Amino acid sequence: VFGIVGLAPGRSISPRLHEGAYRALGLADHRFISISLEHERDLQRLLETPSDRHGRRFDGLTVVSPFKEQALVVADDIDEAARTCGAANLLIRTKRGWRAETTDAWGVLAPLRRRGIDLHGRRVIVVGCGGAGRAAAAGLRDAGALVKLANRHPARARFAADLLGLPWVGLDDLDVSTCNLIVNATPLGRDGEPPAFDAGRLARGAIVVDFVYADQPTPLTQQARAAGHEVIDGREVVVVEVARQFERMTGHVLSESLACELAGWSTESSSQPALT
């Protein structure tokens, strides 16, 4: 039994993809459950309980906002990527207890690599300093990019900058024309809100990565594509991450093409390369 936990996990597409993949791959004894938590202590209780009132014993959990930092506190083992960024979005039960990992960096790096984009020396701005933003920033930095953080709240930006050893800037002082790759790791756009920055001010040839996904392109992806920029939208990011989490949880491979099919997203209607 696997699941997703967070303050509002019902918004996630993960249950649909996992359950659909179980059926497609003949894993009839697998289940994926959405669990809403209100407090950090609720996550601790969930992990410490042998089984819930329905007799279910969880073997793995996707962790979403606002519990990614708490996932490290309750874990018995932490992988290097999660420790570096101070957050985890995946908890896996092992013989030694719960292991915390993060797939947020992979959600950005894998789509860039499949396009053959060289990150060494590339000027990158990551907007948003939560768990996803910090993981993406750390992964891009380790790949050789020159990364700067941007955030609306200075305290959050300073925390992330100190943790990762990276420069930061407030959103009011952000000049997006100085980068050639920008990552939106804020939730802005999920409900049609305007982006945190003006994609029309990006330098020619800049690439945009958006963590936010919806059935329709977000305002940021629409704006960026209209301005002629290559875009990796949130649908591709989430499919990459779910596929990786699925394999880590179950040991079985979920192809990204099957994940797109289960989500009802066409890989051909986008300007992005087909997923494999």
CSV table of C-alpha atoms in Angstrom, one decimal:
chain,number,residue,atom,x,y,z
A,1,VAL,CA,0.0,0.0,0.0
A,2,PHE,CA,1.3,3.4,-1.0
A,3,GLY,CA,0.0,6.9,-0.8
A,4,ILE,CA,0.4,10.6,-1.0
A,5,VAL,CA,0.3,12.9,2.1
A,6,GLY,CA,-0.1,16.6,2.4
A,7,LEU,CA,-2.3,19.5,3.3
A,8,ALA,CA,-4.3,19.2,0.1
A,9,PRO,CA,-3.1,16.0,-1.7
A,10,GLY,CA,-6.4,15.7,-3.5
A,11,ARG,CA,-5.1,18.2,-6.1
A,12,SER,CA,-2.3,15.8,-7.1
A,13,ILE,CA,-2.5,13.6,-10.2
A,14,SER,CA,-0.3,11.0,-8.5
A,15,PRO,CA,-3.2,8.7,-7.3
A,16,ARG,CA,-4.6,8.5,-10.9
A,17,LEU,CA,-1.2,7.7,-12.4
A,18,HIS,CA,-0.2,5.1,-9.7
A,19,GLU,CA,-3.6,3.3,-9.7
A,20,GLY,CA,-3.8,3.3,-13.4
A,21,ALA,CA,-0.3,1.9,-13.7
A,22,TYR,CA,-1.1,-0.9,-11.2
A,23,ARG,CA,-3.9,-2.0,-13.4
A,24,ALA,CA,-1.9,-1.7,-16.6
A,25,LEU,CA,1.1,-3.6,-15.2
A,26,GLY,CA,-1.1,-6.3,-13.5
A,27,LEU,CA,-0.2,-5.3,-9.9
A,28,ALA,CA,-3.7,-6.1,-8.6
A,29,ASP,CA,-2.6,-6.3,-5.0
A,30,HIS,CA,-1.2,-2.7,-5.0
A,31,ARG,CA,-3.1,0.3,-3.7
A,32,PHE,CA,-2.4,4.1,-3.7
A,33,ILE,CA,-4.3,6.3,-1.2
A,34,SER,CA,-4.6,10.0,-0.8
A,35,ILE,CA,-4.2,11.2,2.9
A,36,SER,CA,-4.9,14.7,4.1
A,37,LEU,CA,-2.8,15.8,7.1
A,38,GLU,CA,-3.2,18.9,9.1
A,39,HIS,CA,-0.2,18.9,11.4
A,40,GLU,CA,3.4,17.7,11.3
A,41,ARG,CA,2.8,15.4,14.2
A,42,ASP,CA,0.2,13.6,12.0
A,43,LEU,CA,2.9,12.5,9.7
A,44,GLN,CA,4.9,11.1,12.6
A,45,ARG,CA,1.9,9.2,13.8
A,46,LEU,CA,1.2,7.8,10.4
A,47,LEU,CA,4.8,6.4,10.0
A,48,GLU,CA,4.8,5.0,13.6
A,49,THR,CA,1.5,3.2,13.3
A,50,PRO,CA,1.9,-0.5,12.2
A,51,SER,CA,-1.4,-0.2,10.2
A,52,ASP,CA,-4.4,2.2,10.0
A,53,ARG,CA,-8.0,1.4,11.1
A,54,HIS,CA,-8.5,-0.4,7.8
A,55,GLY,CA,-5.5,-2.7,8.4
A,56,ARG,CA,-3.4,-1.0,5.8
A,57,ARG,CA,0.4,-0.8,6.3
A,58,PHE,CA,2.0,1.8,4.1
A,59,ASP,CA,5.2,0.9,2.3
A,60,GLY,CA,5.9,4.2,0.6
A,61,LEU,CA,4.6,7.8,0.6
A,62,THR,CA,4.8,10.7,-1.8
A,63,VAL,CA,5.1,13.8,0.4
A,64,VAL,CA,3.8,17.2,-0.8
A,65,SER,CA,3.5,20.7,0.8
A,66,PRO,CA,3.9,21.6,3.6
A,67,PHE,CA,5.5,18.4,4.9
A,68,LYS,CA,8.6,18.0,2.8
A,69,GLU,CA,10.9,19.4,5.6
A,70,GLN,CA,9.1,17.3,8.2
A,71,ALA,CA,9.8,14.2,6.2
A,72,LEU,CA,13.5,14.5,7.0
A,73,VAL,CA,12.7,14.8,10.7
A,74,VAL,CA,10.7,11.6,10.8
A,75,ALA,CA,13.0,9.6,8.5
A,76,ASP,CA,15.5,7.0,9.8
A,77,ASP,CA,17.7,7.4,6.7
A,78,ILE,CA,18.2,10.3,4.3
A,79,ASP,CA,19.7,10.3,0.9
A,80,GLU,CA,22.3,12.8,0.0
A,81,ALA,CA,20.1,14.9,-2.4
A,82,ALA,CA,17.3,15.3,0.3
A,83,ARG,CA,19.9,16.1,3.0
A,84,THR,CA,21.5,18.8,0.8
A,85,CYS,CA,18.3,20.6,0.1
A,86,GLY,CA,16.7,20.0,3.5
A,87,ALA,CA,13.5,18.5,2.1
A,88,ALA,CA,12.1,15.2,0.8
A,89,ASN,CA,9.1,14.3,-1.3
A,90,LEU,CA,9.4,10.5,-1.0
A,91,LEU,CA,9.4,8.2,2.0
A,92,ILE,CA,10.1,4.5,1.4
A,93,ARG,CA,9.9,1.8,4.1
A,94,THR,CA,13.0,-0.3,4.3
A,95,LYS,CA,14.3,-2.9,6.7
A,96,ARG,CA,16.0,-0.2,8.7
A,97,GLY,CA,13.0,2.1,8.8
A,98,TRP,CA,11.8,5.0,6.6
A,99,ARG,CA,14.2,6.4,4.0
A,100,ALA,CA,13.7,10.0,2.8
A,101,GLU,CA,14.5,10.9,-0.8
A,102,THR,CA,13.7,13.7,-3.2
A,103,THR,CA,12.8,13.5,-6.9
A,104,ASP,CA,12.4,17.2,-7.4
A,105,ALA,CA,15.8,17.8,-8.9
A,106,TRP,CA,15.3,14.8,-11.3
A,107,GLY,CA,12.1,16.4,-12.5
A,108,VAL,CA,14.1,19.3,-13.9
A,109,LEU,CA,17.4,17.6,-14.9
A,110,ALA,CA,15.9,14.7,-16.8
A,111,PRO,CA,13.9,16.8,-19.3
A,112,LEU,CA,16.9,19.1,-19.8
A,113,ARG,CA,19.2,16.2,-20.5
A,114,ARG,CA,16.9,14.6,-22.9
A,115,ARG,CA,17.0,17.8,-24.9
A,116,GLY,CA,20.8,17.7,-24.9
A,117,ILE,CA,21.1,21.0,-23.0
A,118,ASP,CA,24.5,21.6,-21.5
A,119,LEU,CA,24.2,23.0,-18.0
A,120,HIS,CA,27.8,23.8,-17.4
A,121,GLY,CA,28.2,27.5,-16.9
A,122,ARG,CA,24.6,28.2,-17.8
A,123,ARG,CA,23.1,31.2,-15.8
A,124,VAL,CA,20.1,29.9,-13.9
A,125,ILE,CA,17.5,31.6,-11.7
A,126,VAL,CA,15.3,29.4,-9.5
A,127,VAL,CA,12.2,31.3,-8.4
A,128,GLY,CA,10.8,29.8,-5.2
A,129,CYS,CA,12.8,28.5,-2.2
A,130,GLY,CA,10.6,25.7,-0.9
A,131,GLY,CA,11.6,22.1,-1.0
A,132,ALA,CA,11.1,21.8,-4.8
A,133,GLY,CA,13.0,25.0,-5.5
A,134,ARG,CA,15.9,24.1,-3.3
A,135,ALA,CA,16.2,20.6,-4.7
A,136,ALA,CA,16.1,21.9,-8.3
A,137,ALA,CA,18.7,24.6,-7.4
A,138,ALA,CA,21.1,22.0,-5.8
A,139,GLY,CA,20.7,19.6,-8.7
A,140,LEU,CA,21.4,22.4,-11.3
A,141,ARG,CA,24.4,23.7,-9.3
A,142,ASP,CA,25.9,20.2,-9.1
A,143,ALA,CA,25.4,19.8,-12.8
A,144,GLY,CA,27.7,22.9,-13.3
A,145,ALA,CA,25.1,25.7,-13.7
A,146,LEU,CA,25.6,29.1,-12.1
A,147,VAL,CA,22.5,29.3,-9.9
A,148,LYS,CA,20.8,32.2,-8.2
A,149,LEU,CA,17.7,32.0,-6.0
A,150,ALA,CA,14.8,34.3,-6.0
A,151,ASN,CA,11.9,34.5,-3.5
A,152,ARG,CA,9.2,36.8,-2.4
A,153,HIS,CA,10.0,36.5,1.3
A,154,PRO,CA,13.6,37.4,2.2
A,155,ALA,CA,13.8,35.1,5.3
A,156,ARG,CA,12.9,32.1,3.2
A,157,ALA,CA,15.4,33.1,0.5
A,158,ARG,CA,18.2,33.6,3.1
A,159,PHE,CA,17.5,30.2,4.6
A,160,ALA,CA,17.8,28.5,1.2
A,161,ALA,CA,20.9,30.6,0.2
A,162,ASP,CA,22.7,29.7,3.4
A,163,LEU,CA,21.8,26.0,3.1
A,164,LEU,CA,23.0,25.7,-0.5
A,165,GLY,CA,25.7,28.4,-0.5
A,166,LEU,CA,24.0,30.3,-3.4
A,167,PRO,CA,23.3,34.0,-4.0
A,168,TRP,CA,19.7,35.2,-3.8
A,169,VAL,CA,17.6,38.2,-4.8
A,170,GLY,CA,14.1,39.4,-3.8
A,171,LEU,CA,11.4,39.2,-6.5
A,172,ASP,CA,11.1,43.0,-6.6
A,173,ASP,CA,14.8,43.2,-7.6
A,174,LEU,CA,14.7,40.2,-10.0
A,175,ASP,CA,16.1,40.9,-13.5
A,176,VAL,CA,15.2,37.8,-15.5
A,177,SER,CA,17.1,39.1,-18.6
A,178,THR,CA,20.4,38.0,-16.9
A,179,CYS,CA,19.7,34.3,-17.1
A,180,ASN,CA,19.4,31.8,-19.9
A,181,LEU,CA,17.4,29.2,-17.9
A,182,ILE,CA,14.7,30.0,-15.3
A,183,VAL,CA,12.7,27.6,-13.1
A,184,ASN,CA,9.4,28.4,-11.6
A,185,ALA,CA,9.2,26.5,-8.3
A,186,THR,CA,6.3,28.6,-6.9
A,187,PRO,CA,2.6,27.4,-7.0
A,188,LEU,CA,1.6,30.5,-9.0
A,189,GLY,CA,-0.3,29.5,-12.1
A,190,ARG,CA,-2.1,26.5,-10.7
A,191,ASP,CA,-5.3,28.4,-10.5
A,192,GLY,CA,-4.6,30.8,-13.4
A,193,GLU,CA,-2.7,33.4,-11.4
A,194,PRO,CA,-0.2,35.5,-13.2
A,195,PRO,CA,3.4,34.3,-13.1
A,196,ALA,CA,6.0,35.5,-10.5
A,197,PHE,CA,8.0,37.1,-13.3
A,198,ASP,CA,7.5,38.5,-16.8
A,199,ALA,CA,8.6,35.9,-19.4
A,200,GLY,CA,8.6,38.6,-22.0
A,201,ARG,CA,11.7,40.1,-20.4
A,202,LEU,CA,13.8,36.9,-20.7
A,203,ALA,CA,16.8,37.0,-22.9
A,204,ARG,CA,16.6,35.5,-26.4
A,205,GLY,CA,17.0,31.7,-26.3
A,206,ALA,CA,16.2,31.4,-22.6
A,207,ILE,CA,14.6,28.2,-21.4
A,208,VAL,CA,11.7,28.1,-19.0
A,209,VAL,CA,10.9,25.2,-16.6
A,210,ASP,CA,7.6,25.3,-14.8
A,211,PHE,CA,6.8,23.0,-11.9
A,212,VAL,CA,3.1,23.9,-12.0
A,213,TYR,CA,0.9,21.6,-14.0
A,214,ALA,CA,-2.7,21.6,-15.1
A,215,ASP,CA,-4.7,20.1,-17.9
A,216,GLN,CA,-4.3,23.4,-19.8
A,217,PRO,CA,-1.0,25.3,-20.2
A,218,THR,CA,-0.4,27.7,-17.3
A,219,PRO,CA,-0.2,31.5,-17.8
A,220,LEU,CA,3.6,31.2,-17.6
A,221,THR,CA,4.0,28.6,-20.2
A,222,GLN,CA,1.6,30.4,-22.5
A,223,GLN,CA,3.5,33.7,-22.1
A,224,ALA,CA,6.9,32.0,-22.5
A,225,ARG,CA,5.9,30.1,-25.7
A,226,ALA,CA,4.3,33.2,-27.1
A,227,ALA,CA,7.6,35.0,-26.6
A,228,GLY,CA,9.5,32.2,-28.5
A,229,HIS,CA,11.1,30.4,-25.6
A,230,GLU,CA,11.5,26.7,-25.2
A,231,VAL,CA,9.4,25.5,-22.3
A,232,ILE,CA,9.4,22.4,-20.1
A,233,ASP,CA,6.0,22.5,-18.5
A,234,GLY,CA,4.8,21.1,-15.3
A,235,ARG,CA,3.1,18.1,-17.0
A,236,GLU,CA,6.4,16.8,-18.2
A,237,VAL,CA,8.0,17.5,-14.8
A,238,VAL,CA,5.4,15.7,-12.8
A,239,VAL,CA,5.4,12.7,-15.2
A,240,VAL,CA,9.2,12.4,-14.8
A,241,GLU,CA,8.9,12.5,-11.0
A,242,VAL,CA,6.0,10.1,-10.7
A,243,ALA,CA,7.7,7.6,-12.9
A,244,ARG,CA,10.8,7.8,-10.8
A,245,GLN,CA,8.8,7.5,-7.5
A,246,PHE,CA,6.8,4.6,-8.9
A,247,GLU,CA,10.0,2.6,-9.6
A,248,ARG,CA,11.5,3.5,-6.2
A,249,MET,CA,8.3,2.4,-4.4
A,250,THR,CA,7.4,-0.7,-6.4
A,251,GLY,CA,10.5,-1.9,-8.2
A,252,HIS,CA,8.5,-1.8,-11.5
A,253,VAL,CA,9.0,0.6,-14.4
A,254,LEU,CA,6.3,3.1,-15.3
A,255,SER,CA,7.0,4.5,-18.7
A,256,GLU,CA,6.5,8.2,-19.1
A,257,SER,CA,4.4,7.5,-22.2
A,258,LEU,CA,2.0,5.3,-20.2
A,259,ALA,CA,1.9,8.0,-17.5
A,260,CYS,CA,0.9,10.6,-20.0
A,261,GLU,CA,-1.8,8.3,-21.4
A,262,LEU,CA,-3.2,7.7,-17.9
A,263,ALA,CA,-3.2,11.5,-17.2
A,264,GLY,CA,-5.0,12.1,-20.5
A,265,TRP,CA,-2.2,14.3,-21.8
A,266,SER,CA,-1.0,14.0,-25.4
A,267,THR,CA,2.7,14.0,-25.9
A,268,GLU,CA,2.1,15.0,-29.5
A,269,SER,CA,0.0,18.1,-29.0
A,270,SER,CA,3.0,19.8,-27.2
A,271,SER,CA,6.0,21.4,-28.7
A,272,GLN,CA,8.1,19.3,-26.4
A,273,PRO,CA,9.9,16.1,-27.6
A,274,ALA,CA,7.9,12.9,-27.1
A,275,LEU,CA,8.4,11.2,-23.8
A,276,THR,CA,10.0,7.8,-23.8
